[in-house]
CSV table of C-alpha atoms in Angstrom, one decimal:
chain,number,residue,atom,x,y,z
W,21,UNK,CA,-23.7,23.0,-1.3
W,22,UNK,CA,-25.1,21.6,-4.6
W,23,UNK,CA,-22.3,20.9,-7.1
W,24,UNK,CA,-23.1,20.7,-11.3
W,25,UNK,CA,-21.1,18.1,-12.5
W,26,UNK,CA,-20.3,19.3,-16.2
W,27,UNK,CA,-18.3,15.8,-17.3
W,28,UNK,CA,-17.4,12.8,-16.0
W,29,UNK,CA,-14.2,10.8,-17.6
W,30,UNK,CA,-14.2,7.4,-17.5
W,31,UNK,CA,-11.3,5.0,-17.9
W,32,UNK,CA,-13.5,2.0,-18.4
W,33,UNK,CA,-10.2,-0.2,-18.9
W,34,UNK,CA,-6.7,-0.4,-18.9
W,35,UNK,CA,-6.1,-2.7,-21.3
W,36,UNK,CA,-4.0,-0.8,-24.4
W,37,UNK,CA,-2.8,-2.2,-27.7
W,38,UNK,CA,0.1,0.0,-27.6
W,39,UNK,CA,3.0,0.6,-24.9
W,40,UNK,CA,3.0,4.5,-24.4
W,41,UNK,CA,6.2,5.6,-22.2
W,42,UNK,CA,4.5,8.7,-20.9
W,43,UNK,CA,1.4,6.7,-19.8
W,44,UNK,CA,0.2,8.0,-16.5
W,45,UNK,CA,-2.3,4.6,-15.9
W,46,UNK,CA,0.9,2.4,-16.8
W,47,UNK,CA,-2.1,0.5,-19.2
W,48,UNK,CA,-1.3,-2.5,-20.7
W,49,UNK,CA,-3.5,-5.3,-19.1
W,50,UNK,CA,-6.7,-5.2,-18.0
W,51,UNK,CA,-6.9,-5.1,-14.0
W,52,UNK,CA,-8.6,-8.0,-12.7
W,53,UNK,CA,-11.0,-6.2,-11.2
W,54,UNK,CA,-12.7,-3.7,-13.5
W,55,UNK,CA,-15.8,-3.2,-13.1
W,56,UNK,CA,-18.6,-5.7,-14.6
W,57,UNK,CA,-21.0,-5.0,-17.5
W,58,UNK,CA,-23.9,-4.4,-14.6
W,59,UNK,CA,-21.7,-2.3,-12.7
W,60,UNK,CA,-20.9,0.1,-15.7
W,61,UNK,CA,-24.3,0.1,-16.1
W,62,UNK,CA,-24.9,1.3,-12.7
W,63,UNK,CA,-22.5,3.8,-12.8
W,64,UNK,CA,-24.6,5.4,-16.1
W,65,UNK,CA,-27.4,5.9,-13.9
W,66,UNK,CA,-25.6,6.8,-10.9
W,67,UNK,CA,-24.0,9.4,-13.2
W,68,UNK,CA,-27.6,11.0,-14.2
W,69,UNK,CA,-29.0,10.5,-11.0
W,70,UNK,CA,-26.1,13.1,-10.0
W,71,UNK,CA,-26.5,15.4,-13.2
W,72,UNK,CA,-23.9,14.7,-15.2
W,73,UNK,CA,-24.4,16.3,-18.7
W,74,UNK,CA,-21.0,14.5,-20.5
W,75,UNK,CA,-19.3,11.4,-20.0
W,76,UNK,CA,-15.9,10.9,-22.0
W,77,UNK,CA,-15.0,6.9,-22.3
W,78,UNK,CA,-11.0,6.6,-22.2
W,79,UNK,CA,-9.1,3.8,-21.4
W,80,UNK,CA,-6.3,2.0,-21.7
W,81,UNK,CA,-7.6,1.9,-24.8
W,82,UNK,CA,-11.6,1.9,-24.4
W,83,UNK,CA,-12.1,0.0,-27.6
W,84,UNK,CA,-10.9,-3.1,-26.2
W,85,UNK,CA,-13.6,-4.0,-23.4
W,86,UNK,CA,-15.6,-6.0,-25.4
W,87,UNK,CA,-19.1,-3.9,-24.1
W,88,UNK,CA,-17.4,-0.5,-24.6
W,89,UNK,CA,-20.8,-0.3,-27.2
W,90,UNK,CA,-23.3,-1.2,-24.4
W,91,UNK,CA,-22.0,1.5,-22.3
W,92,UNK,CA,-22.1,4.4,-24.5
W,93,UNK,CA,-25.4,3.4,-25.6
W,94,UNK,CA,-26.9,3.5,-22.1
W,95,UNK,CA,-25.0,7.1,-21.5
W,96,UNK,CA,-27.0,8.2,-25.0
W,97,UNK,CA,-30.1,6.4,-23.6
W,98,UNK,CA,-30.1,8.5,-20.5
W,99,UNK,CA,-29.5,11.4,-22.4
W,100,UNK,CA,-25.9,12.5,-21.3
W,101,UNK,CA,-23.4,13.4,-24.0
W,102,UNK,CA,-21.1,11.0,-25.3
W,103,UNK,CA,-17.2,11.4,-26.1
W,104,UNK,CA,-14.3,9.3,-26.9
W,105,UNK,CA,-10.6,9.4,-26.2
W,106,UNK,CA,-8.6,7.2,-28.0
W,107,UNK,CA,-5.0,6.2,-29.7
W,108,UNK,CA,-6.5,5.9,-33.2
W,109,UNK,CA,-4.9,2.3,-33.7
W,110,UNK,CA,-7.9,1.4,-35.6
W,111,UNK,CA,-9.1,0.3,-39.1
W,112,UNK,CA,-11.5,-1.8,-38.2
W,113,UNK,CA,-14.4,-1.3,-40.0
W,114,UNK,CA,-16.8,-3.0,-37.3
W,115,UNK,CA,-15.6,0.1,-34.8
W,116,UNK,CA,-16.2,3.1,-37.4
W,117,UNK,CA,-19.9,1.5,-38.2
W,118,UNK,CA,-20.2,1.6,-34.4
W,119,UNK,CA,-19.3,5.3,-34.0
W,120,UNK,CA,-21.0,5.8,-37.0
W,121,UNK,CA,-24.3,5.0,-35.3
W,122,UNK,CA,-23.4,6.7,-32.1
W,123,UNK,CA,-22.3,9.9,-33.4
W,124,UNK,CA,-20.9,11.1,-30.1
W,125,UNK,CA,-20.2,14.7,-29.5
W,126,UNK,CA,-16.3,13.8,-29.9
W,127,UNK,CA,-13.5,11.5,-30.4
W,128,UNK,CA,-10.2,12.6,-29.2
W,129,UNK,CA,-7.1,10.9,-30.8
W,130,UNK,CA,-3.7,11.1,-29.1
W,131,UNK,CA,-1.2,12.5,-31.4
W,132,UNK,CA,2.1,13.2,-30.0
W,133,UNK,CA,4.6,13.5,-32.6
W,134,UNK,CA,5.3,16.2,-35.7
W,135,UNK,CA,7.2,13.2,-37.5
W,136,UNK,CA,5.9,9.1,-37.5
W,137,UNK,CA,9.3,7.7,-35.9
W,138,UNK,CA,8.8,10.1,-32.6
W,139,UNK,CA,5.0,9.4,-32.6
W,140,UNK,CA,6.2,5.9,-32.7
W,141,UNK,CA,9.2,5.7,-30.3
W,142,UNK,CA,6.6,7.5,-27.7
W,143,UNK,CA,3.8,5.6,-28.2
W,144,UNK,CA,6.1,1.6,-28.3
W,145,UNK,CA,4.6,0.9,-31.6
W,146,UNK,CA,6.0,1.0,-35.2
W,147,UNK,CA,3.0,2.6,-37.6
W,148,UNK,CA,0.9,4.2,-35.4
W,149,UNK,CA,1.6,7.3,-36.3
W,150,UNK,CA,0.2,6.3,-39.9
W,151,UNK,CA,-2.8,4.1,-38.6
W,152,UNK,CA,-4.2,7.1,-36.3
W,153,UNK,CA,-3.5,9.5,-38.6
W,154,UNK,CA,-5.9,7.1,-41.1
W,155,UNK,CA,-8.0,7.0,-38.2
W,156,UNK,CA,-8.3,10.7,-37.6
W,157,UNK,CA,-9.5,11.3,-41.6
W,158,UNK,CA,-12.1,8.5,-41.3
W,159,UNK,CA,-13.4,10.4,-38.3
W,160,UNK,CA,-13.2,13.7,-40.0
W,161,UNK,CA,-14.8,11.9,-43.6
W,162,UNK,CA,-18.0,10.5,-41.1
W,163,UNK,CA,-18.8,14.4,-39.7
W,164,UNK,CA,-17.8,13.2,-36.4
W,165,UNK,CA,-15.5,15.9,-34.3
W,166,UNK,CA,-12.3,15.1,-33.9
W,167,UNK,CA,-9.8,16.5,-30.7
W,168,UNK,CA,-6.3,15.5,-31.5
W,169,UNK,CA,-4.3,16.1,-28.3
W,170,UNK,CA,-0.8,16.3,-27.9
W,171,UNK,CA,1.1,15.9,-25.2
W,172,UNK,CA,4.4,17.8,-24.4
W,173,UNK,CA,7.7,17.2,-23.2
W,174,UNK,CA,11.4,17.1,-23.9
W,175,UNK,CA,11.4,14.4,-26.7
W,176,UNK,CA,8.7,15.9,-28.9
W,177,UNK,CA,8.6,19.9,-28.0
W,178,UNK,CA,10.8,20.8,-30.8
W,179,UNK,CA,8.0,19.1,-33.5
W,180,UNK,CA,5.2,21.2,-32.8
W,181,UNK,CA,5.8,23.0,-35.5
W,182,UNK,CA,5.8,20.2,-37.6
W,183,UNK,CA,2.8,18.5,-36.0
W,184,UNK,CA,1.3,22.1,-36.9
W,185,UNK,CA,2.0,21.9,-40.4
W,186,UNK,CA,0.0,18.6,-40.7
W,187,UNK,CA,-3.2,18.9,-38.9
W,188,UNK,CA,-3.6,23.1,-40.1
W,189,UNK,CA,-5.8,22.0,-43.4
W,190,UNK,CA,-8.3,19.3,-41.5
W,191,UNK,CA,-11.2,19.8,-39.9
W,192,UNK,CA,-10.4,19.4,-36.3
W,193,UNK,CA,-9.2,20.9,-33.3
W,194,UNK,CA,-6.0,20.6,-31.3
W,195,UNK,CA,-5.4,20.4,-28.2
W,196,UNK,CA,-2.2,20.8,-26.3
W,197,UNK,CA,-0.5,20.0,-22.8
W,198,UNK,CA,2.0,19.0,-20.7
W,199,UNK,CA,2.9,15.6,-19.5
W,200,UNK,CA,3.2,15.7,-16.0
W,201,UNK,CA,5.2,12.9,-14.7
W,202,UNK,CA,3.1,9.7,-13.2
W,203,UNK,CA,2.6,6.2,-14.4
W,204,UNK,CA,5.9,5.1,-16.4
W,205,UNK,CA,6.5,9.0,-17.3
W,206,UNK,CA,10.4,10.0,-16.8
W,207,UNK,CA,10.6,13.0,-14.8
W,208,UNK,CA,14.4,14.2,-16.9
W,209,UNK,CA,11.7,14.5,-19.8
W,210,UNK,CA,9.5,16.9,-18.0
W,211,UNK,CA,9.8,20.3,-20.0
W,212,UNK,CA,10.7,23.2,-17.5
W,213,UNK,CA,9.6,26.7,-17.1
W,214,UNK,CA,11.1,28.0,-19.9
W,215,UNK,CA,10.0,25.7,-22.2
W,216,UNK,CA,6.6,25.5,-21.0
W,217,UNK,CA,5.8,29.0,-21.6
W,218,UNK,CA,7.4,28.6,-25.1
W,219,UNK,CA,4.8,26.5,-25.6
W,220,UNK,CA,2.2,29.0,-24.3
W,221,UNK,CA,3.4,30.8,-27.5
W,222,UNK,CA,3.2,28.8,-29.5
W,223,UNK,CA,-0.5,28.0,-28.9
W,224,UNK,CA,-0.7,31.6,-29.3
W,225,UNK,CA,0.9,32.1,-32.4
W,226,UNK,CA,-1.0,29.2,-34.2
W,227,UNK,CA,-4.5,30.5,-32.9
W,228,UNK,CA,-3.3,34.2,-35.0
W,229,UNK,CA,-2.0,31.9,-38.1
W,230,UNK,CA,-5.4,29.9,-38.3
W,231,UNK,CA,-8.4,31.1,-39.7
W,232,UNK,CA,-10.7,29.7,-36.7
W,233,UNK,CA,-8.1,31.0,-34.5
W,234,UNK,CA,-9.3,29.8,-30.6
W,235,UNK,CA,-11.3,27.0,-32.1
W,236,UNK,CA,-8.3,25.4,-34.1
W,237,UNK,CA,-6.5,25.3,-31.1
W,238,UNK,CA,-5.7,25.9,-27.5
W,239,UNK,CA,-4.1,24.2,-24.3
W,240,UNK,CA,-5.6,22.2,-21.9
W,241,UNK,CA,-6.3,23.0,-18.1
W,242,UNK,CA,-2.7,23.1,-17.3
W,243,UNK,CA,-1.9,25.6,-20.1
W,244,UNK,CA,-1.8,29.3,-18.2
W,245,UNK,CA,-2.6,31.6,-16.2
W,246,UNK,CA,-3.2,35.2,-16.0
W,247,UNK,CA,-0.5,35.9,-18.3
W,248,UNK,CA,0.0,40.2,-19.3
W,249,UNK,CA,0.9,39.0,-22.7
W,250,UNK,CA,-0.8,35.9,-23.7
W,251,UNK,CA,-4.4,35.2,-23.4
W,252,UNK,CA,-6.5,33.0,-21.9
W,253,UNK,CA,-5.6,29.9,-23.7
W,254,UNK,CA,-7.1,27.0,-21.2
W,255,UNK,CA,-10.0,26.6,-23.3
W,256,UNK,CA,-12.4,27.8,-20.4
W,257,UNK,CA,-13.9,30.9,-20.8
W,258,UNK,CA,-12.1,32.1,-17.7
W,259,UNK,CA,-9.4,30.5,-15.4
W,260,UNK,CA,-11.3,29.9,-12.3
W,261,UNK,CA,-9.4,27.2,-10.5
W,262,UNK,CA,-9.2,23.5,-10.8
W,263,UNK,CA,-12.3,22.0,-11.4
W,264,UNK,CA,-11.6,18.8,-9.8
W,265,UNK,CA,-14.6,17.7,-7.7
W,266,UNK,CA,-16.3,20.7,-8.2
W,267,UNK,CA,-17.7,20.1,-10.9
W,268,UNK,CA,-15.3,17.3,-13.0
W,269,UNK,CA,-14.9,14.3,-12.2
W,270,UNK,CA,-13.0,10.8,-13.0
W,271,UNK,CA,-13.7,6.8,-12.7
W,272,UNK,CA,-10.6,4.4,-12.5
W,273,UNK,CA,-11.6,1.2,-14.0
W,274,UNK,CA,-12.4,-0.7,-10.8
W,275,UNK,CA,-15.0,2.4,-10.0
W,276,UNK,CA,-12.4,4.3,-7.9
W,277,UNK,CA,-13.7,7.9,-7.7
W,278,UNK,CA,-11.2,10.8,-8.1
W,279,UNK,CA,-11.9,14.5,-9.1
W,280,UNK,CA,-9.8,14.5,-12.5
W,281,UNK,CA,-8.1,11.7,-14.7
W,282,UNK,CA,-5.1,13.6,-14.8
W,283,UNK,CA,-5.1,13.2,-10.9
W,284,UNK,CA,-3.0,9.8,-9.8
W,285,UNK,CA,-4.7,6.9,-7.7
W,286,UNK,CA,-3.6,8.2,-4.7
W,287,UNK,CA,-6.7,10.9,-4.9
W,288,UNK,CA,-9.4,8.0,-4.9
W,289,UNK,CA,-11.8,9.1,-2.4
W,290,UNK,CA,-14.0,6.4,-2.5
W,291,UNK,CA,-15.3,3.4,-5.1
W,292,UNK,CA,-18.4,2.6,-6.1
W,293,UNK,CA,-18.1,-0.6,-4.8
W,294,UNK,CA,-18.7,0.9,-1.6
W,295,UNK,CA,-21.4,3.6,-1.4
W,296,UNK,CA,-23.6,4.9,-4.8
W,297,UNK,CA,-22.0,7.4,-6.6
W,298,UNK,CA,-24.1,10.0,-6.0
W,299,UNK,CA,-23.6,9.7,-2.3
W,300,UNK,CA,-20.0,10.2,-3.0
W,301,UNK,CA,-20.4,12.8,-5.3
W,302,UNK,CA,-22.7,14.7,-2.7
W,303,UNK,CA,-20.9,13.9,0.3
W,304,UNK,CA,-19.5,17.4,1.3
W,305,UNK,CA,-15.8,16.3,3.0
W,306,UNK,CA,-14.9,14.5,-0.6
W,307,UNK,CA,-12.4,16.2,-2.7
W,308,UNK,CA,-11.5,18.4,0.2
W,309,UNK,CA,-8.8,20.1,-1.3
W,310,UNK,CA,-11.4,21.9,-3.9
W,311,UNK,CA,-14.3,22.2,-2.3
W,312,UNK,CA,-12.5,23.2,1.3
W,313,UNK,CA,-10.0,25.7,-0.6
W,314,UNK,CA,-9.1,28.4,1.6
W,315,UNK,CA,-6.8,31.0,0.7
W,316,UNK,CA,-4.3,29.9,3.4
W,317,UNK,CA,-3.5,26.9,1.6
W,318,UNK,CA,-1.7,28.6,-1.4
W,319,UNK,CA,2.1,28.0,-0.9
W,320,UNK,CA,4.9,29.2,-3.0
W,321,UNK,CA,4.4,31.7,-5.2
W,322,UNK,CA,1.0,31.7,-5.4
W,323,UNK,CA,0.5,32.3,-2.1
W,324,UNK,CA,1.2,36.1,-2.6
W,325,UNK,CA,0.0,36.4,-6.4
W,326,UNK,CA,-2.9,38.8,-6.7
W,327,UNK,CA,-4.8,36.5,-8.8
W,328,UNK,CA,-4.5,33.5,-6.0
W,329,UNK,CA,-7.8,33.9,-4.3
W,330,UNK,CA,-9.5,33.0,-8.3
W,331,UNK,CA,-6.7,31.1,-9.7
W,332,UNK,CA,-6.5,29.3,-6.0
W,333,UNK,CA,-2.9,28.2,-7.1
W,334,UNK,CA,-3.8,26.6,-11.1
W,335,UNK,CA,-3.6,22.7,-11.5
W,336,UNK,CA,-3.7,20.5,-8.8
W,337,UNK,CA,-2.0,17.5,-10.7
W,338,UNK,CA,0.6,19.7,-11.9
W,339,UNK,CA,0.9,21.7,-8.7
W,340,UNK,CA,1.5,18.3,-7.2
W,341,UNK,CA,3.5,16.6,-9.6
W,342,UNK,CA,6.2,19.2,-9.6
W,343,UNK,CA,5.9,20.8,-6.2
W,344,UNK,CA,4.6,17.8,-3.4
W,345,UNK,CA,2.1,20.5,-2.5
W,346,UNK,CA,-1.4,21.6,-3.7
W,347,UNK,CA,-2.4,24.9,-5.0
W,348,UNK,CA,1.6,26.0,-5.9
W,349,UNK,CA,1.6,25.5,-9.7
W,350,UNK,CA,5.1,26.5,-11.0
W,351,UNK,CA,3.6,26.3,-14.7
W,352,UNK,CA,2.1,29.4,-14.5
W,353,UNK,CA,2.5,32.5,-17.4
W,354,UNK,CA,2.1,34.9,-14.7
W,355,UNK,CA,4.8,33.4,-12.2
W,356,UNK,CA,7.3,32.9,-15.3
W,357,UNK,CA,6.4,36.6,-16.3
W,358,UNK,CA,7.4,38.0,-13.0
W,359,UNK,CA,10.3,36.3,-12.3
């Protein structure tokens, strides 16, 4: 079976200029061995060879690896989309001429805080909050799309609101989720049911309030599903199951190959290092817990929902982060509903 592969995102390093407690990667330093300058330039081609039509470059912080430039300009070059994810702890003018030139189809900035001292406290670094905010309007100011993503858990749930209030006039679009607990993440600051789906609400609520509604904002692949009362608000056009490996995927920055970056390190299935990527991409027994899926390996709740044959049990990270077990997503509108 032929798989599309829609987007690749690609943590190109993990070195980070700020000290984020939620971090999943635990960046900070670069890892000794990230992959070279010829081996990201490899892995563009390896990426076309397989189809790819987006590749996203994340980090870390992917504006610290000095040839972050010579890598999105061979993923242009070979006619895949380019996107950025990054903290915003920028005013450099030598990076916004950059982007400038580039014009990728997005950068998305992580803001995670209605008011600068929680956005701070989060992220381990006094003024951020100001200095991506800065960022975010220079973005906006150069016609460049700007994502600004938030993620949610106890410490910053109550300042959505607030966050709301400051991004609803700009020209940009928000996107919400949960932190699930890896890297240096807390797991007493994971939000629980109740508050997740308060959440779910809330996404709603602020799509009604905006004028571009569902393109202002919506929630992220672990925001749902199948809810009687709140609509779709994953940002796909329909919930069809996690995507990882099927037709997602994510590079670790020493070419490990896993099927989402939200996924942890221990769902590497190979490295680049070893075999070309699109022998690993086409090799049918990888990412085996997508593309084997039966519906005998729903547990918990899902594994008597009526939607679990096309949900096939919601987010595998999250799923797995709160459960031990694939395909048994708690966070789920429908469950919370029911119960």
């Amino acid at each position: 079976m032929k798989y599309n592969l829609d987007g690749a995102s690609w943590e190109i390093t993990l070195k980070c200029n700020l000290k984020c407690f939620h971090c999943e990667f635990s960046a900070g330093k670069a890892t000794p061995d990230e992959l070279s300058t010829d081996e990201a330039l490899d892995l563009c081609e390896g990426l076309k060879k397989a189809g790819c039509k987006r590749v996203i470059l994340m980090g870390g912080e992917p504006f610290l690896r000095n040839d972050w430039e010579d890598i999105a300009k061979k993923i242009q070059d070979l006619d895949m989309e380019l996107a950025f994810i990054t903290n915003g702890y920028w005013d450099s003018e030598k990076i916004f001429n950059k982007l400038n030139e580039l014009s990728p189809v997005f950068i998305g900035v992580s803001i995670d805080g209605g008011k600068a001292e929680t956005h701070d406290k989060i992220r381990g670094v006094k003024g951020c909050f100001n200095k991506s905010m800065n960022f975010i309007d220079r973005i906006i100011k150069m016609k460049i799309p700007v994502f600004v993503i938030t993620s949610i858990h106890k410490l910053n749930i109550d300042e959505l609101p607030i966050l709301r209030d400051k991004l609803f006039d700009k020209d940009l679009f928000w996107e919400i989720q949960i932190t699930d607990v890896a890297g240096r993440f807390p797991k007493k600051y994971l939000v629980n049911e109740e508050e997740f789906y308060s959440v779910g609400r809330f996404i709603y609520e602020t799509q009604k309030m905006h004028p571009k509604g569902k393109k202002f904002c919506d929630g992220t692949h672990d925001m749902g599903y199948f809810s009687d009362f709140l609509p779709n608000l994953t940002g796909m056009p329909k919930w069809e199951g996690c995507q990882a490996g099927i037709s997602l995927v994510a590079i670790e920055s020493n070419g490990g190959i896993k099927g989402c970056s939200a996924l942890t390190h221990k769902f590497v299935e190979d490295n680049i290092r070893n075999r070309k990527f699109i022998d690993i991409w086409n090799d049918p027994d990888m990412f085996s817990y997508n593309r084997q899926f039966k519906k005998e390996h729903l547990m918990g709740f899902c594994k008597n929902c009526k939607y679990n044959e096309i949900c096939k049990g919601g987010c595998l990270e999250t799923s797995f982060m709160s459960t031990g077990k694939y395909h048994a997503d708690p966070y789920c509108f429908y469950k919370i509903e029911q119960e």
